[in-house]
């Protein structure tokens, strides 16, 4: 009997360590949590509707975090479609004891977005509406947006964005317009910077 108990414990430890190692180095893709994740998002009532095929899970056993990457995500925020190329988040494993999901941060990348169609959404981020009205056309994409969250899922003010503008037209005045503006941009703590800017002034 002792040998049987010892063998069972040894097998359980081997299985557990193998699972931890697999999740740490390779990760695992599954669609079994889709309904649960979508239900939790709806409970938060954040005006967010998220669809995805499945998730990829990797484990950080040292910091007790789960890295969750959404496969083929589609996001609708405030009734505005936002085509994504990347959506991933870190979930603290404290939820296993506190019975509360703790999301530390979210990382987002997008495809190109039409500046005119996305204008109502940009107003929600306190971008000056008068400046937005000067934009005639163009598009932009977010290469990396990192959002830090508190325990109530509120976005902290230390978020960072970097991306690209393409084919932007701006009516500077009744006499002058900027056409075909291209530029990289970054936003950190209220500071918006443009890099490698090119445009035509007519």
Short mmCIF file of C-alpha atoms in Angstrom, two decimals:
data_model
loop_
_atom_site.label_atom_id
_atom_site.label_comp_id
_atom_site.label_asym_id
_atom_site.label_seq_id
_atom_site.Cartn_x
_atom_site.Cartn_y
_atom_site.Cartn_z
CA UNK A 1 0.00 0.00 0.00
CA UNK A 2 2.85 2.44 0.87
CA UNK A 3 4.46 1.79 -2.49
CA UNK A 4 1.15 2.45 -4.24
CA UNK A 5 0.61 5.76 -2.40
CA UNK A 6 4.21 6.83 -3.07
CA UNK A 7 3.88 5.95 -6.76
CA UNK A 8 0.59 7.86 -7.02
CA UNK A 9 2.10 10.96 -5.38
CA UNK A 10 5.18 10.73 -7.56
CA UNK A 11 3.06 10.38 -10.69
CA UNK A 12 0.90 13.37 -9.65
CA UNK A 13 4.00 15.52 -9.03
CA UNK A 14 5.49 14.47 -12.36
CA UNK A 15 2.24 15.27 -14.18
CA UNK A 16 1.93 18.64 -12.44
CA UNK A 17 5.55 19.63 -13.15
CA UNK A 18 5.18 18.52 -16.79
CA UNK A 19 2.03 20.64 -17.15
CA UNK A 20 3.74 23.68 -15.59
CA UNK A 21 6.76 23.26 -17.86
CA UNK A 22 4.58 22.86 -20.96
CA UNK A 23 2.54 25.99 -20.19
CA UNK A 24 5.71 27.94 -19.39
CA UNK A 25 7.71 27.10 -22.50
CA UNK A 26 5.10 26.23 -25.14
CA UNK A 27 1.68 27.48 -23.98
CA UNK A 28 -1.68 26.04 -24.91
CA UNK A 29 -4.45 27.14 -27.27
CA UNK A 30 -8.08 26.50 -26.36
CA UNK A 31 -11.62 27.74 -27.01
CA UNK A 32 -13.09 26.27 -23.81
CA UNK A 33 -13.01 29.63 -21.98
CA UNK A 34 -14.60 31.73 -24.74
CA UNK A 35 -18.06 31.91 -23.17
CA UNK A 36 -16.68 32.64 -19.70
CA UNK A 37 -14.44 35.48 -20.92
CA UNK A 38 -17.18 37.09 -23.01
CA UNK A 39 -19.61 36.79 -20.08
CA UNK A 40 -17.16 38.48 -17.69
CA UNK A 41 -16.60 41.33 -20.16
CA UNK A 42 -20.35 41.86 -20.49
CA UNK A 43 -20.71 41.97 -16.69
CA UNK A 44 -18.25 44.85 -16.52
CA UNK A 45 -20.46 46.89 -18.86
CA UNK A 46 -17.52 48.67 -20.49
CA UNK A 47 -19.28 49.21 -23.84
CA UNK A 48 -16.93 46.56 -25.21
CA UNK A 49 -17.95 43.65 -27.42
CA UNK A 50 -15.16 41.19 -28.11
CA UNK A 51 -15.14 38.20 -30.42
CA UNK A 52 -12.26 35.79 -30.93
CA UNK A 53 -11.64 32.22 -32.07
CA UNK A 54 -9.71 30.99 -29.05
CA UNK A 55 -6.99 32.00 -26.61
CA UNK A 56 -3.36 31.08 -26.18
CA UNK A 57 -2.24 30.64 -22.57
CA UNK A 58 1.32 30.80 -21.26
CA UNK A 59 2.41 30.69 -17.64
CA UNK A 60 4.92 32.83 -15.76
CA UNK A 61 5.41 30.69 -12.61
CA UNK A 62 7.90 33.12 -11.04
CA UNK A 63 5.55 36.15 -11.03
CA UNK A 64 2.38 34.02 -10.87
CA UNK A 65 0.93 35.46 -14.07
CA UNK A 66 -0.95 34.01 -17.00
CA UNK A 67 -0.18 35.54 -20.40
CA UNK A 68 -3.35 35.34 -22.48
CA UNK A 69 -3.29 36.09 -26.21
CA UNK A 70 -6.54 36.27 -28.18
CA UNK A 71 -6.52 34.53 -31.56
CA UNK A 72 -8.19 36.51 -34.41
CA UNK A 73 -9.79 39.13 -32.14
CA UNK A 74 -12.53 41.51 -33.31
CA UNK A 75 -13.35 44.47 -31.07
CA UNK A 76 -16.30 46.84 -31.02
CA UNK A 77 -15.98 49.73 -28.58
CA UNK A 78 -18.73 52.33 -28.16
CA UNK A 79 -20.37 50.96 -31.33
CA UNK A 80 -17.17 51.51 -33.32
CA UNK A 81 -15.47 48.55 -35.01
CA UNK A 82 -11.75 48.38 -34.33
CA UNK A 83 -9.89 45.77 -36.42
CA UNK A 84 -7.12 44.28 -34.30
CA UNK A 85 -3.89 42.50 -35.14
CA UNK A 86 -2.97 41.80 -31.51
CA UNK A 87 -4.76 41.60 -28.18
CA UNK A 88 -3.09 40.13 -25.14
CA UNK A 89 -3.28 40.54 -21.39
CA UNK A 90 -1.66 39.46 -18.14
CA UNK A 91 -3.87 37.85 -15.49
CA UNK A 92 -2.54 37.64 -11.96
CA UNK A 93 -3.06 34.20 -10.41
CA UNK A 94 -4.22 35.85 -7.18
CA UNK A 95 -7.74 35.28 -8.51
CA UNK A 96 -7.38 31.62 -7.44
CA UNK A 97 -7.42 32.68 -3.78
CA UNK A 98 -9.29 36.01 -3.92
CA UNK A 99 -11.98 34.72 -6.31
CA UNK A 100 -11.53 37.89 -8.33
CA UNK A 101 -9.85 38.27 -11.70
CA UNK A 102 -6.91 40.68 -11.53
CA UNK A 103 -5.82 41.97 -14.95
CA UNK A 104 -2.59 43.92 -14.72
CA UNK A 105 -2.30 45.25 -18.25
CA UNK A 106 -3.58 44.96 -21.80
CA UNK A 107 -1.56 45.27 -25.01
CA UNK A 108 -3.29 46.16 -28.29
CA UNK A 109 -2.23 46.59 -31.92
CA UNK A 110 -4.63 47.53 -34.72
CA UNK A 111 -4.93 47.52 -38.47
CA UNK A 112 -5.26 50.90 -40.19
CA UNK A 113 -8.30 52.86 -38.97
CA UNK A 114 -10.15 55.54 -40.92
CA UNK A 115 -9.69 58.83 -39.04
CA UNK A 116 -13.13 60.12 -40.04
CA UNK A 117 -14.99 56.96 -38.99
CA UNK A 118 -13.05 56.73 -35.73
CA UNK A 119 -13.49 60.43 -34.84
CA UNK A 120 -16.41 59.90 -32.38
CA UNK A 121 -14.25 57.44 -30.48
CA UNK A 122 -11.23 59.76 -30.38
CA UNK A 123 -13.38 62.38 -28.63
CA UNK A 124 -13.72 59.99 -25.69
CA UNK A 125 -9.96 60.26 -25.15
CA UNK A 126 -10.18 64.04 -24.62
CA UNK A 127 -8.68 64.89 -27.99
CA UNK A 128 -9.57 68.46 -28.93
CA UNK A 129 -12.67 68.34 -31.14
CA UNK A 130 -11.66 71.51 -33.01
CA UNK A 131 -8.42 69.82 -34.05
CA UNK A 132 -10.32 66.74 -35.17
CA UNK A 133 -12.57 68.85 -37.39
CA UNK A 134 -9.49 70.05 -39.30
CA UNK A 135 -8.78 66.49 -40.45
CA UNK A 136 -10.25 65.87 -43.91
CA UNK A 137 -9.18 62.28 -44.49
CA UNK A 138 -6.50 59.76 -43.70
CA UNK A 139 -5.86 56.74 -41.56
CA UNK A 140 -3.74 55.60 -38.67
CA UNK A 141 -2.82 52.42 -36.89
CA UNK A 142 -1.66 51.60 -33.40
CA UNK A 143 1.52 49.55 -33.37
CA UNK A 144 1.49 49.20 -29.62
CA UNK A 145 -0.91 50.40 -26.94
CA UNK A 146 -0.14 49.31 -23.41
CA UNK A 147 -2.85 49.96 -20.81
CA UNK A 148 -2.27 49.54 -17.08
CA UNK A 149 -5.38 48.70 -15.02
CA UNK A 150 -6.26 48.98 -11.36
CA UNK A 151 -8.15 46.25 -9.49
CA UNK A 152 -11.49 47.75 -10.64
CA UNK A 153 -10.43 47.63 -14.31
CA UNK A 154 -10.03 51.40 -14.52
CA UNK A 155 -7.35 52.54 -16.97
CA UNK A 156 -4.44 54.27 -15.24
CA UNK A 157 -3.04 57.48 -16.73
CA UNK A 158 0.41 56.06 -17.48
CA UNK A 159 -0.61 54.34 -20.71
CA UNK A 160 1.65 54.48 -23.77
CA UNK A 161 0.83 54.50 -27.49
CA UNK A 162 2.94 54.40 -30.60
CA UNK A 163 1.70 54.13 -34.17
CA UNK A 164 1.66 55.49 -37.71
CA UNK A 165 -0.31 58.11 -39.65
CA UNK A 166 -0.83 57.62 -43.40
CA UNK A 167 -2.32 59.74 -46.23
CA UNK A 168 -3.70 62.33 -43.81
CA UNK A 169 -5.23 65.55 -45.11
CA UNK A 170 -5.58 68.58 -42.81
CA UNK A 171 -7.23 71.93 -43.56
CA UNK A 172 -4.88 74.34 -41.81
CA UNK A 173 -6.79 77.45 -42.92
CA UNK A 174 -8.92 78.73 -45.79
CA UNK A 175 -5.72 79.22 -47.78
CA UNK A 176 -3.55 76.24 -46.85
CA UNK A 177 -3.97 72.50 -46.63
CA UNK A 178 -1.66 69.64 -45.72
CA UNK A 179 -1.96 66.58 -47.96
CA UNK A 180 -0.46 63.08 -47.87
CA UNK A 181 0.92 63.47 -44.37
CA UNK A 182 2.77 60.41 -43.12
CA UNK A 183 4.35 60.18 -39.70
CA UNK A 184 5.12 57.93 -36.78
CA UNK A 185 3.73 59.09 -33.44
CA UNK A 186 4.01 58.30 -29.76
CA UNK A 187 1.91 59.36 -26.77
CA UNK A 188 3.04 59.12 -23.15
CA UNK A 189 1.62 60.90 -20.10
CA UNK A 190 -0.16 63.62 -22.08
CA UNK A 191 2.77 64.26 -24.42
CA UNK A 192 2.19 63.61 -28.15
CA UNK A 193 5.28 63.43 -30.36
CA UNK A 194 5.62 62.98 -34.13
CA UNK A 195 8.61 61.40 -35.86
CA UNK A 196 9.79 61.20 -39.49
CA UNK A 197 6.98 63.47 -40.69
CA UNK A 198 6.47 64.04 -44.43
CA UNK A 199 3.70 66.03 -46.14
CA UNK A 200 2.73 68.32 -49.02
CA UNK A 201 1.61 71.89 -48.31
CA UNK A 202 -0.78 73.39 -50.86
#
